[in-house]
Short mmCIF file of C-alpha atoms in Angstrom, two decimals:
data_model
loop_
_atom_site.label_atom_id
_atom_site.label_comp_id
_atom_site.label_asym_id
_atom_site.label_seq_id
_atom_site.Cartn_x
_atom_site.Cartn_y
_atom_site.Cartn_z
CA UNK A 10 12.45 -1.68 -5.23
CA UNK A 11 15.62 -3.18 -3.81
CA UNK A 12 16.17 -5.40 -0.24
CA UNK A 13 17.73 -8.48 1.59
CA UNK A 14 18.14 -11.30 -0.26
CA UNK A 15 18.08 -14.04 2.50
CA UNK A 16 14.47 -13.42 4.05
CA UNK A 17 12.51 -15.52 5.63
CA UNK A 18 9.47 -17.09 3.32
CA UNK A 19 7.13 -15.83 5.74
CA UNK A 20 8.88 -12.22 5.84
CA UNK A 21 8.58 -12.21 1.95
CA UNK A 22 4.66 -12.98 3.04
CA UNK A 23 4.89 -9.64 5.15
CA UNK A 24 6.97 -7.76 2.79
CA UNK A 25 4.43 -8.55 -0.10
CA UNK A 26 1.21 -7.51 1.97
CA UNK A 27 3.33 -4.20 2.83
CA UNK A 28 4.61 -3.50 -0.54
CA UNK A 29 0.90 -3.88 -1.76
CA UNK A 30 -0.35 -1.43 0.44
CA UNK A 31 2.36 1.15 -0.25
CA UNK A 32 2.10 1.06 -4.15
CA UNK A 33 -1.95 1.50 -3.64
CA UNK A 34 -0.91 4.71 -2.36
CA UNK A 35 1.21 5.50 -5.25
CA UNK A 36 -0.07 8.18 -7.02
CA UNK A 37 -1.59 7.08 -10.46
CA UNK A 38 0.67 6.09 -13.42
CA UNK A 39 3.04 4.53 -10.91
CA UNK A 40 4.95 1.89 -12.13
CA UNK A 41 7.37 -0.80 -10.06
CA UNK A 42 10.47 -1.15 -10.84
CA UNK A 43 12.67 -4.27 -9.73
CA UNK A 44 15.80 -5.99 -10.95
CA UNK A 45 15.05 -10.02 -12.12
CA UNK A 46 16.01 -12.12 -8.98
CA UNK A 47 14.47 -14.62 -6.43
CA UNK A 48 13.12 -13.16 -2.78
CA UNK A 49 12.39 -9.08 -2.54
CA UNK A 50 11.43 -8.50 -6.38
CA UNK A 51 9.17 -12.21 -6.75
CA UNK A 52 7.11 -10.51 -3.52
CA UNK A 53 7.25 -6.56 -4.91
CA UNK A 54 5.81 -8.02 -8.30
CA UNK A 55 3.24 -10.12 -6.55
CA UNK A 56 2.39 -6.66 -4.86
CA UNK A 57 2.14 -4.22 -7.97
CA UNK A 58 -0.55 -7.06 -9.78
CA UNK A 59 -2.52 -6.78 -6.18
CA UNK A 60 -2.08 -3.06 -6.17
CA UNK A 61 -3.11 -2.81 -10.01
CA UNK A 62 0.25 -1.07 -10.93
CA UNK A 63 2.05 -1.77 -13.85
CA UNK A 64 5.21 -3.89 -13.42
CA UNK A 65 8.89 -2.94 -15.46
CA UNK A 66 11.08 -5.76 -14.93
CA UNK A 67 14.98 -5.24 -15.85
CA UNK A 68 16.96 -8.15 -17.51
CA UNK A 69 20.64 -8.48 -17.62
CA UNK A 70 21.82 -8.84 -21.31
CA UNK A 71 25.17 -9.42 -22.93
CA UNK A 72 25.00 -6.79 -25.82
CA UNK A 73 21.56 -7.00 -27.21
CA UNK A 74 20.75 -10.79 -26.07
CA UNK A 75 19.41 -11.87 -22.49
CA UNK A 76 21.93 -13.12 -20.49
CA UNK A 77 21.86 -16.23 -18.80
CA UNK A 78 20.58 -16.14 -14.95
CA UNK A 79 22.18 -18.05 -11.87
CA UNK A 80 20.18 -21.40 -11.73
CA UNK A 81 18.90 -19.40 -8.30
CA UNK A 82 17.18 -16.92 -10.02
CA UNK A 83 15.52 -19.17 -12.81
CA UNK A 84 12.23 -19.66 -11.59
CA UNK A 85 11.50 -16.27 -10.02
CA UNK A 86 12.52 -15.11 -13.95
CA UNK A 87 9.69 -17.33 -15.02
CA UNK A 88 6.75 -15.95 -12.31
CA UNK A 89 8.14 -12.51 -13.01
CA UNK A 90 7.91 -12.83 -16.97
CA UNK A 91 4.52 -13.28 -16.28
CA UNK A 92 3.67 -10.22 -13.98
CA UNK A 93 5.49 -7.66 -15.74
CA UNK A 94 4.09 -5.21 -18.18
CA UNK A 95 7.30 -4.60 -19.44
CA UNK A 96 10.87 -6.32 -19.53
CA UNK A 97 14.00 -4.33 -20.21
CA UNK A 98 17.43 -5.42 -20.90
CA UNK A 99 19.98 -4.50 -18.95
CA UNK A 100 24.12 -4.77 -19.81
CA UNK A 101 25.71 -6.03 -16.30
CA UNK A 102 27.05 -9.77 -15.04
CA UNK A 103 24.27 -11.07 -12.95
CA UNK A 104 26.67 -13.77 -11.61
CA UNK A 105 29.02 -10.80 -10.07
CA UNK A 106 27.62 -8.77 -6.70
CA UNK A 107 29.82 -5.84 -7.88
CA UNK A 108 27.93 -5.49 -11.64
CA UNK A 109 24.52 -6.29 -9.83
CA UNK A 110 25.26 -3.51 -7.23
CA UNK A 111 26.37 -1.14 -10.40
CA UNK A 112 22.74 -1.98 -12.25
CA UNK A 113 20.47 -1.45 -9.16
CA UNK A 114 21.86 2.02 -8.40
CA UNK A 115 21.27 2.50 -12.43
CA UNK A 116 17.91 1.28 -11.92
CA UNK A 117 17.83 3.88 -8.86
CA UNK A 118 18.99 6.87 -10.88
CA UNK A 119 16.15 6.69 -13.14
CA UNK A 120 13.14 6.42 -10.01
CA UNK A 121 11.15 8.91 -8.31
CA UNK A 122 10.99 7.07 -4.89
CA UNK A 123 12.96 3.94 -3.93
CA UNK A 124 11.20 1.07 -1.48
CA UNK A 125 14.23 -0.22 0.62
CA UNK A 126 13.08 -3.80 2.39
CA UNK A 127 15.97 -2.97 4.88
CA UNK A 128 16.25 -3.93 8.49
CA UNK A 129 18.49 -0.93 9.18
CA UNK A 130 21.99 -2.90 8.81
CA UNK A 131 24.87 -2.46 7.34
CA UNK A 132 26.31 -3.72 3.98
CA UNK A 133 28.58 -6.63 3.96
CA UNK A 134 30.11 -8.46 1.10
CA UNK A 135 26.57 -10.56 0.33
CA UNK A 136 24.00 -7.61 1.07
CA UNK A 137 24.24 -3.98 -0.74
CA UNK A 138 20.76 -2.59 0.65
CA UNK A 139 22.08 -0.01 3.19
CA UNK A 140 24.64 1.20 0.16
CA UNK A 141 21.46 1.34 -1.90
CA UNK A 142 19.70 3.22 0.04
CA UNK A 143 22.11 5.54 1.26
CA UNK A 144 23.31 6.27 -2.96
CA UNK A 145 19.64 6.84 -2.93
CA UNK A 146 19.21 9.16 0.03
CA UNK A 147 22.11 11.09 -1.34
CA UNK A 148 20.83 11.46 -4.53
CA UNK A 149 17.50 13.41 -3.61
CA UNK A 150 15.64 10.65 -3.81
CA UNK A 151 12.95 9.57 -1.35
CA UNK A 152 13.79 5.85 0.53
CA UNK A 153 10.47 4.59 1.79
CA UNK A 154 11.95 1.35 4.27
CA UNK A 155 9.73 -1.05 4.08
CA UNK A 156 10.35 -3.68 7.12
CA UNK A 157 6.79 -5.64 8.92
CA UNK A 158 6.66 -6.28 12.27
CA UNK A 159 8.02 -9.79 12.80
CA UNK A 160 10.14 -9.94 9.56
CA UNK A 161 13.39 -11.82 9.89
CA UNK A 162 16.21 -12.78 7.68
CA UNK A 163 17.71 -16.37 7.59
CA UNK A 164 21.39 -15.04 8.19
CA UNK A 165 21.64 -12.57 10.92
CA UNK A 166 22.94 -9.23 10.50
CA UNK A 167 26.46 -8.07 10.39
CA UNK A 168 27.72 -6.86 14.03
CA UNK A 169 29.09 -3.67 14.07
CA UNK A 170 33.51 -3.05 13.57
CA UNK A 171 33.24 -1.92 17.62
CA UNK A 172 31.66 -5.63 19.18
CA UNK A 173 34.24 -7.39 16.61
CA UNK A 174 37.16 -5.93 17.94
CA UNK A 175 35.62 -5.88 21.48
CA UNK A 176 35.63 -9.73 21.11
CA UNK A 177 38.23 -10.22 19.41
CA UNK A 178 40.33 -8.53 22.20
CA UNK A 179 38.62 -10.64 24.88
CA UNK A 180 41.21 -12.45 27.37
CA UNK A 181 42.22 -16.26 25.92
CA UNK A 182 40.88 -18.92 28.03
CA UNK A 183 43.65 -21.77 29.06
CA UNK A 184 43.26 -25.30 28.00
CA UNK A 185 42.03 -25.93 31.46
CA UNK A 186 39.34 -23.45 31.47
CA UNK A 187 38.17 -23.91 28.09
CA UNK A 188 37.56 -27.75 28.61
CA UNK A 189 35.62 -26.90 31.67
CA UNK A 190 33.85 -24.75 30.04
CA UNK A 191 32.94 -25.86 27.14
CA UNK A 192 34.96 -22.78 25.54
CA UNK A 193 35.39 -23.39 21.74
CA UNK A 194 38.70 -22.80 19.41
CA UNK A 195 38.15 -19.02 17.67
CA UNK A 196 36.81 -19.31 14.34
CA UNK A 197 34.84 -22.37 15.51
CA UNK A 198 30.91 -22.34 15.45
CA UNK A 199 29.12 -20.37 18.17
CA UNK A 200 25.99 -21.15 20.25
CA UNK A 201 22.93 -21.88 18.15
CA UNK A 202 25.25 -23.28 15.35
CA UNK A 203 23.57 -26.70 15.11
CA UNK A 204 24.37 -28.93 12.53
CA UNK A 205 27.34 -26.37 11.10
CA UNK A 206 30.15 -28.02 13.66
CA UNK A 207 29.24 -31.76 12.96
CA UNK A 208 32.20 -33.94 13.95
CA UNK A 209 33.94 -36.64 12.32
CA UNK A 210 35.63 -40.09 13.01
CA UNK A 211 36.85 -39.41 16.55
CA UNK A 212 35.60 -36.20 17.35
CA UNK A 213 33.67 -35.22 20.21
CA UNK A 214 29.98 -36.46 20.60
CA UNK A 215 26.98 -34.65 21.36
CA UNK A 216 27.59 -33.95 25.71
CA UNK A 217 31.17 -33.62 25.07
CA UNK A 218 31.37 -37.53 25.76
CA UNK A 219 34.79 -39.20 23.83
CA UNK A 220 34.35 -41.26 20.67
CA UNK A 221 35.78 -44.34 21.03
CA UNK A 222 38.22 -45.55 18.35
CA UNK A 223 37.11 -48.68 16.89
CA UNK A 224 38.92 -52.07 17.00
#
């Protein structure tokens, strides 16, 4: 079972329930499958002890000793320990998205069906899932995407190569027009960025009003 790592707590909520019910359909002897991490494989784990399936849990190991997790991933490692049936070591970097990439399409070569938790974007350089499951896909293997109604992610997805050039090719406001406007720099924040643009000693307050330098 692979997916997003930035969902919502109530997705993962969602995501559980669903996983639950898809495993109970599992024929029997199923087992899950997931790679140690926080979000997607706490909530598939959680679903396999609801389901009554067995739970295989793969650790990343230097050689034949456990290697150490990202401080992130340290407490879902704990919950997990205690769900899994079975734990099996695993020779990649968890600290490098390249080696974790290279272990979960390892872990994919060796399953009968895969459970995606995808919202049908693509990859960028923090999210592998659509990679996943199209190395899946073109492997023979069966994808089952698992995404609720009313699941979200906390980043949103990547916009497709055509809209970024689109925009990036958009005429330049003038100085005039962009202070009228409210137009920002590019590479600024957008709309909706609250709290990510907060301005310093002499920068603009909230309305656009001037900060006045202090005497």
């Amino acid at each position: 079972m692979v997916g997003h790592t930035d969902l919502t707590t109530e997705t993962l909520t969602l995501v559980e329930a669903e996983l639950s019910a898809r495993l109970l359909r599992e024929a029997d002897g199923a087992k899950g499958v997931v790679r140690v991490g926080a979000g997607v494989p706490v909530a598939a784990g959680r679903a396999a002890r609801r389901a009554g399936r067995p739970l295989v849990v793969l650790l990343p190991a230097q050689g034949s000793v456990p290697a150490v997790l990202p401080y992130r991933d340290r407490h879902a490692a704990g919950e997990l320990l205690l769900l899994a049936e079975q734990m099996r070591l695993m020779p990649y970097d968890p600290e490098g998205r390249d080696a974790c990439v290279a272990a979960d399409e390892r872990m994919i070569t060796t399953s009968r069906r895969l459970l995606a938790v995808w919202d049908g974007s693509p990859s960028n350089g923090r999210d592998a899932t659509a990679h996943l499951v199209a190395f899946a896909r073109a492997r023979g293997i069966p994808v089952d995407v698992v995404w609720p109604a009313g699941a979200t992610r906390r980043t949103p997805a990547t916009a497709p190569a055509s809209v970024t050039v689109a925009a990036s090719a958009a005429p330049r406001r003038t100085p005039a027009a962009s202070a009228a406007g409210g137009g920002r720099r590019p590479g600024g924040p957008g709309p909706g960025a609250a709290g990510s643009g907060a301005s310093g000693p002499g920068g603009p307050r909230p309305g656009g009003q001037p900060r006045m330098p202090r005497s």
